[in-house]
Amino acid sequence: MLFGRRRKNPITLPDKGVKQWKYATCGYCSTGCAMEVGLDANGNAVTTRGVADAPVNQGKLCIKGITEASIFDATGRGTDPLCRDNYWDDWRTVSWDTALDNTAAQFKRIQAEHGPDSVAIVSTGQILTEEFYTLGKLARGVIGTNNYCGNTTLCMASAVSGYKRSFGADGPPGCYDDFEHTECLLAIGSNLPEQHPVIYWRLKEALEKRQFPLIVVDPRVTMFAQFADIHLPVKPGTDLVLLNALAHVILAEGLADEQYIDAHCNGRADFEALVARYDPLTASKICGISADLIRQVARLYGQAGAAMSIWTMGINQSTHGSDGVSAINNLNLITGNIGKPGGTSLSITGQCNAMGTREWGSTTGLPGYRSLENAQHRAEIAAAWHIDAARFPAFRGLAMTDIFPAIESGQIKALWLVATNPMTSMPNTERIRRTMEKLKFCVVQDAYADVEAAQYAHAYFPASIWAEKEGTFTNTERRVNLVTRVKPALANSQPDLWIFTQLAKRWAHAADMPFPDTASAVFEEMKTLSTGVDVNGAPRNLDLSGMSYAKILAARGLQWPMRTADAAGQPRLYSDGVFPFPDGKAQLLAMEWHDNNESPDEDFPFWLNSGRVVEHFHTRTRTGKVGNCNKFSPTAHMEMNPDAASHLGIEHMEYVRLVSRRGDAIVMVQLTHRVPHDMVFVPFHYHDCVNRLSLGLLDPHSRQPAFKQCAVRIEKTNQAEAARLNLEMRAY
Ligand SMILES: Nc1nc2c(c(=O)[nH]1)N[C@H]1C(S)=C(S)[C@@H](COP(=O)(O)OP(=O)(O)OC[C@H]3O[C@@H](n4cnc5c(=O)[nH]c(N)nc54)[C@H](O)[C@@H]3O)O[C@H]1N2
Ligand SMILES: Nc1nc2c(c(=O)[nH]1)N[C@H]1C(S)=C(S)[C@@H](COP(=O)(O)OP(=O)(O)OC[C@H]3O[C@@H](n4cnc5c(=O)[nH]c(N)nc54)[C@H](O)[C@@H]3O)O[C@H]1N2
Ligand code: SF4
Ligand SMILES: [Mo]
């Protein structure tokens, strides 16, 4: 006899006519899922499937990965290079030679007139590592500007800065397998089930095998918070206070790992003196979590045999983002939870290759986690690139968030945007719009021609996307994985690597420099730069020298460091307690919390919180055109507490106008108890929406904007007019 589903509703998968499967790594988030793209008899990408024996995702994909085959031909892809004299003119289709010659000539003219740093370059976390490395060589070795940065300033800069301040170098020390070993997990400012669904699945698998406390810190009752054992609805922007208080209890109650601190940490005295002032009662009055709950969580964390913390944008996008990260590191250092199975400080990265640019992109330094401030590092890279080390500045230039004000003030005249869309993703859209209008020359290099940033461009380079190219991505757990060329580039678009190497040819001195034009040759060059010793005399961690594309493919991704061909990649860093500071010790940091956000008042009584939903990716150049993603949230919307709404006479699905000190935006109301009374949450995916309102105060260390905190008021609005405006703003 047949029972249940088999009898009632047998599931049949439609036959998509797949003739061939080709390997890739997902091009959306940093989870790093391995997949295969299915091609039909005509070579069209028709579907994707997860790779069953891949260590990261073990066959799973989320909604974005499942629908990723349709992005190749999505509307709005750029097919030809375009040029125009003024941004208000119509575009002219031109040849690649014309587009590249013209761009090089404009950069040279502007640099001759206003100095080398008057040309700025802002890149991304979404191209291949080999492309990042080549762009860095072009930016620093050929064009010679120090104002070169990436959208990672909006994303991971606080994690990078916090890791460097605590451990001496960037690089997440843990891995997903730590879920299988931990006895306590603290997740801060991360909505893992929606933003990293497959990492969340890994966590759930671990929890199903073995129970351990899951504690989620988020002012919203996110999906993650609903699944947690303990939810700490922290007051926005006060995580540092909570973390200092947790450390206070752990030290005061003798739960610290004294041996680990003595052997591996500097700075204990100052740190202890500072956290002594953050007793649970004092802290509770600032961060809104009761003293008892703070003690309970501290004891759970301090007593666990192995405890780990993960975090994402709720920490990084804050005026104390870098301090928040270092405070998480403090917590793990004093409990001896670094580099051991289940004990770690694991920042959950954002974009598919945000790690690749940090490692090899040269935006904040030089390749392979080298720094501009270090003369030996400058010499090493100058030798590899066959240039004079004097070409490198001895300090890093402006961060992305400082580049825009420098355009405003006239210091920067030209801007090259590579795979980033600041017109939608930067705070204070109106200010960005006025800033972009001031540019003498702007190039936008994007896979999609309808990206909003192109509105102010004088040249547009159509880039090939994701698996139209070959190369590697590094994921959250330092795993390097391969993207193979699944199908040919669309129309006249070209891989970013090709664009960089061809542009380099427009400068005479680049002729003497190595500019390999295949990804695998670039990878070999990177490998040679990845060996050697660090500032503490220990072997460099970011070592890829044992890897090859064939090995990566066979293993479905390998973690660095991998120093020899017969070694396996290393799952954790700092397991020996040796950190990349000169004396090998990590740094405990004493950090005071300052109340420095824009916060609600009488005129603007709500916190405006912003972030993401599972079905969309960033500024929707891709997911906005994938029917099975866009249909879940085609319209800009806002989570609002029903009690607050009824107080203002606002109903579910009604349009309202949000107003901040910067601007206004129309959103549709979604009533939900996920947000408290005094907060609204708006996904940032929609153009001319939340970032028209955001302030984006900067973290002093990382220069990352506090996207998660500013103040707004809510006004009733004419529904028909709002619906029309809403449609007009979001034409696709
Ligand atoms: N579906 C999807 N997945 C994505 C992306 C996407 O666009 N779509 N983008 C990728 C990228 S680049 C990134 S960076 C990640 C982001 O991943 P996440 O950081 O997990 O996502 P966000 O929604 O930006 O923010 C996470 C949470 O921070 C909370 N938060 C706000 N203020 C505070 C605070 O003061 N303290 C604390 N503790 N929490 C606070 C918010 O309420 C929110 O729930 O997602 C990646 N994955
Ligand atoms: N209010 C608010 N604002 C935020 C955030 C928030 O939480 N709240 N989060 C911030 C964060 S964490 C991030 S990471 C940023 C993201 O902000 P952006 O980077 O500006 O947003 P994306 O839409 O990802 O832009 C990437 C662009 O690259 C293009 N692209 C994709 N693949 C390729 C390729 O292979 N080659 C080329 N040349 N182009 C390609 C895409 O079409 C897209 O236009 O937004 C930030 N802004
Ligand atoms: S979890 Fe991230 S990497 Fe995996 S399929 Fe989804 S978007 Fe892609
Ligand atoms: Mo991000």
PDB file of N, CA, C and O and ligand atoms in Angstrom, residues 26-33 35 57 60-66 68 195-199 617, ligand 3:
ATOM      1  N   CYS A  26      28.266  30.195  -6.572  1.00  0.00           N
ATOM      2  CA  CYS A  26      27.195  31.192  -6.659  1.00  0.00           C
ATOM      3  C   CYS A  26      27.766  32.614  -6.617  1.00  0.00           C
ATOM      4  O   CYS A  26      28.701  32.903  -5.877  1.00  0.00           O
ATOM      5  N   GLY A  27      27.161  33.500  -7.400  1.00  0.00           N
ATOM      6  CA  GLY A  27      27.649  34.880  -7.516  1.00  0.00           C
ATOM      7  C   GLY A  27      26.884  35.891  -6.694  1.00  0.00           C
ATOM      8  O   GLY A  27      27.015  37.089  -6.922  1.00  0.00           O
ATOM      9  N   TYR A  28      26.089  35.454  -5.750  1.00  0.00           N
ATOM     10  CA  TYR A  28      25.377  36.425  -4.906  1.00  0.00           C
ATOM     11  C   TYR A  28      26.086  36.615  -3.567  1.00  0.00           C
ATOM     12  O   TYR A  28      26.912  37.489  -3.427  1.00  0.00           O
ATOM     13  N   CYS A  29      25.773  35.759  -2.582  1.00  0.00           N
ATOM     14  CA  CYS A  29      26.290  36.072  -1.241  1.00  0.00           C
ATOM     15  C   CYS A  29      27.558  35.286  -0.922  1.00  0.00           C
ATOM     16  O   CYS A  29      27.986  34.399  -1.666  1.00  0.00           O
ATOM     17  N   SER A  30      28.129  35.608   0.229  1.00  0.00           N
ATOM     18  CA  SER A  30      29.444  35.087   0.592  1.00  0.00           C
ATOM     19  C   SER A  30      29.428  33.670   1.150  1.00  0.00           C
ATOM     20  O   SER A  30      30.461  33.174   1.577  1.00  0.00           O
ATOM     21  N   THR A  31      28.258  33.047   1.198  1.00  0.00           N
ATOM     22  CA  THR A  31      28.208  31.672   1.690  1.00  0.00           C
ATOM     23  C   THR A  31      29.132  30.796   0.859  1.00  0.00           C
ATOM     24  O   THR A  31      29.849  29.956   1.375  1.00  0.00           O
ATOM     25  N   GLY A  32      29.082  31.034  -0.478  1.00  0.00           N
ATOM     26  CA  GLY A  32      29.997  30.311  -1.360  1.00  0.00           C
ATOM     27  C   GLY A  32      29.483  28.956  -1.797  1.00  0.00           C
ATOM     28  O   GLY A  32      30.243  27.976  -1.873  1.00  0.00           O
ATOM     29  N   CYS A  33      28.185  28.872  -2.131  1.00  0.00           N
ATOM     30  CA  CYS A  33      27.619  27.577  -2.540  1.00  0.00           C
ATOM     31  C   CYS A  33      28.170  27.140  -3.894  1.00  0.00           C
ATOM     32  O   CYS A  33      28.230  27.922  -4.843  1.00  0.00           O
ATOM     33  N   MET A  35      27.701  25.091  -7.285  1.00  0.00           N
ATOM     34  CA  MET A  35      26.536  24.702  -8.090  1.00  0.00           C
ATOM     35  C   MET A  35      26.967  24.273  -9.484  1.00  0.00           C
ATOM     36  O   MET A  35      28.114  24.468  -9.884  1.00  0.00           O
ATOM     37  N   ASN A  57      27.832  23.590   0.849  1.00  0.00           N
ATOM     38  CA  ASN A  57      26.370  23.557   0.763  1.00  0.00           C
ATOM     39  C   ASN A  57      25.788  22.159   0.603  1.00  0.00           C
ATOM     40  O   ASN A  57      24.569  21.992   0.686  1.00  0.00           O
ATOM     41  N   LYS A  60      22.679  21.949  -1.337  1.00  0.00           N
ATOM     42  CA  LYS A  60      21.636  22.959  -1.140  1.00  0.00           C
ATOM     43  C   LYS A  60      21.926  24.250  -1.914  1.00  0.00           C
ATOM     44  O   LYS A  60      23.085  24.600  -2.144  1.00  0.00           O
ATOM     45  N   LEU A  61      20.854  24.970  -2.266  1.00  0.00           N
ATOM     46  CA  LEU A  61      20.959  26.334  -2.775  1.00  0.00           C
ATOM     47  C   LEU A  61      19.775  27.102  -2.197  1.00  0.00           C
ATOM     48  O   LEU A  61      18.765  26.498  -1.859  1.00  0.00           O
ATOM     49  N   CYS A  62      19.863  28.436  -2.134  1.00  0.00           N
ATOM     50  CA  CYS A  62      18.689  29.214  -1.725  1.00  0.00           C
ATOM     51  C   CYS A  62      17.971  29.714  -2.972  1.00  0.00           C
ATOM     52  O   CYS A  62      18.393  29.462  -4.101  1.00  0.00           O
ATOM     53  N   ILE A  63      16.929  30.479  -2.776  1.00  0.00           N
ATOM     54  CA  ILE A  63      16.099  30.940  -3.901  1.00  0.00           C
ATOM     55  C   ILE A  63      16.911  31.709  -4.952  1.00  0.00           C
ATOM     56  O   ILE A  63      16.652  31.577  -6.146  1.00  0.00           O
ATOM     57  N   LYS A  64      17.911  32.443  -4.504  1.00  0.00           N
ATOM     58  CA  LYS A  64      18.676  33.225  -5.491  1.00  0.00           C
ATOM     59  C   LYS A  64      19.567  32.311  -6.327  1.00  0.00           C
ATOM     60  O   LYS A  64      19.699  32.492  -7.531  1.00  0.00           O
ATOM     61  N   GLY A  65      20.161  31.323  -5.662  1.00  0.00           N
ATOM     62  CA  GLY A  65      20.995  30.381  -6.399  1.00  0.00           C
ATOM     63  C   GLY A  65      20.170  29.515  -7.352  1.00  0.00           C
ATOM     64  O   GLY A  65      20.588  29.248  -8.481  1.00  0.00           O
ATOM     65  N   ILE A  66      19.002  29.124  -6.885  1.00  0.00           N
ATOM     66  CA  ILE A  66      18.151  28.254  -7.714  1.00  0.00           C
ATOM     67  C   ILE A  66      17.715  28.961  -9.004  1.00  0.00           C
ATOM     68  O   ILE A  66      17.552  28.336 -10.041  1.00  0.00           O
ATOM     69  N   GLU A  68      19.416  31.430 -10.507  1.00  0.00           N
ATOM     70  CA  GLU A  68      20.539  32.237 -11.020  1.00  0.00           C
ATOM     71  C   GLU A  68      20.773  32.066 -12.528  1.00  0.00           C
ATOM     72  O   GLU A  68      21.370  32.939 -13.165  1.00  0.00           O
ATOM     73  N   GLN A 195      19.649  36.029   5.005  1.00  0.00           N
ATOM     74  CA  GLN A 195      20.772  36.605   4.259  1.00  0.00           C
ATOM     75  C   GLN A 195      21.865  35.600   3.910  1.00  0.00           C
ATOM     76  O   GLN A 195      22.655  35.817   3.005  1.00  0.00           O
ATOM     77  N   HIS A 196      21.915  34.517   4.656  1.00  0.00           N
ATOM     78  CA  HIS A 196      22.868  33.443   4.353  1.00  0.00           C
ATOM     79  C   HIS A 196      22.155  32.122   4.609  1.00  0.00           C
ATOM     80  O   HIS A 196      22.523  31.366   5.527  1.00  0.00           O
ATOM     81  N   PRO A 197      21.117  31.852   3.807  1.00  0.00           N
ATOM     82  CA  PRO A 197      20.228  30.723   4.120  1.00  0.00           C
ATOM     83  C   PRO A 197      20.971  29.394   4.224  1.00  0.00           C
ATOM     84  O   PRO A 197      20.586  28.546   5.033  1.00  0.00           O
ATOM     85  N   VAL A 198      22.008  29.227   3.464  1.00  0.00           N
ATOM     86  CA  VAL A 198      22.671  27.922   3.482  1.00  0.00           C
ATOM     87  C   VAL A 198      23.636  27.803   4.670  1.00  0.00           C
ATOM     88  O   VAL A 198      23.804  26.717   5.226  1.00  0.00           O
ATOM     89  N   ILE A 199      24.209  28.909   5.121  1.00  0.00           N
ATOM     90  CA  ILE A 199      24.991  28.854   6.376  1.00  0.00           C
ATOM     91  C   ILE A 199      24.019  28.534   7.515  1.00  0.00           C
ATOM     92  O   ILE A 199      24.317  27.741   8.407  1.00  0.00           O
ATOM     93  N   PHE A 617      18.609  40.800  -3.944  1.00  0.00           N
ATOM     94  CA  PHE A 617      20.017  41.077  -3.698  1.00  0.00           C
ATOM     95  C   PHE A 617      20.274  42.548  -4.004  1.00  0.00           C
ATOM     96  O   PHE A 617      20.045  43.012  -5.126  1.00  0.00           O
TER      97      PHE A 617
HETATM   98  S1  SF4 B   3      23.113  31.040   0.174  1.00  0.00           S
HETATM   99 FE1  SF4 B   3      24.237  32.632  -0.948  1.00  0.00          FE
HETATM  100  S2  SF4 B   3      25.824  31.503  -2.086  1.00  0.00           S
HETATM  101 FE2  SF4 B   3      24.233  30.000  -1.466  1.00  0.00          FE
HETATM  102  S3  SF4 B   3      22.795  29.900  -3.179  1.00  0.00           S
HETATM  103 FE3  SF4 B   3      21.999  31.448  -1.752  1.00  0.00          FE
HETATM  104  S4  SF4 B   3      22.825  33.404  -2.517  1.00  0.00           S
HETATM  105 FE4  SF4 B   3      24.025  31.741  -3.445  1.00  0.00          FE
END
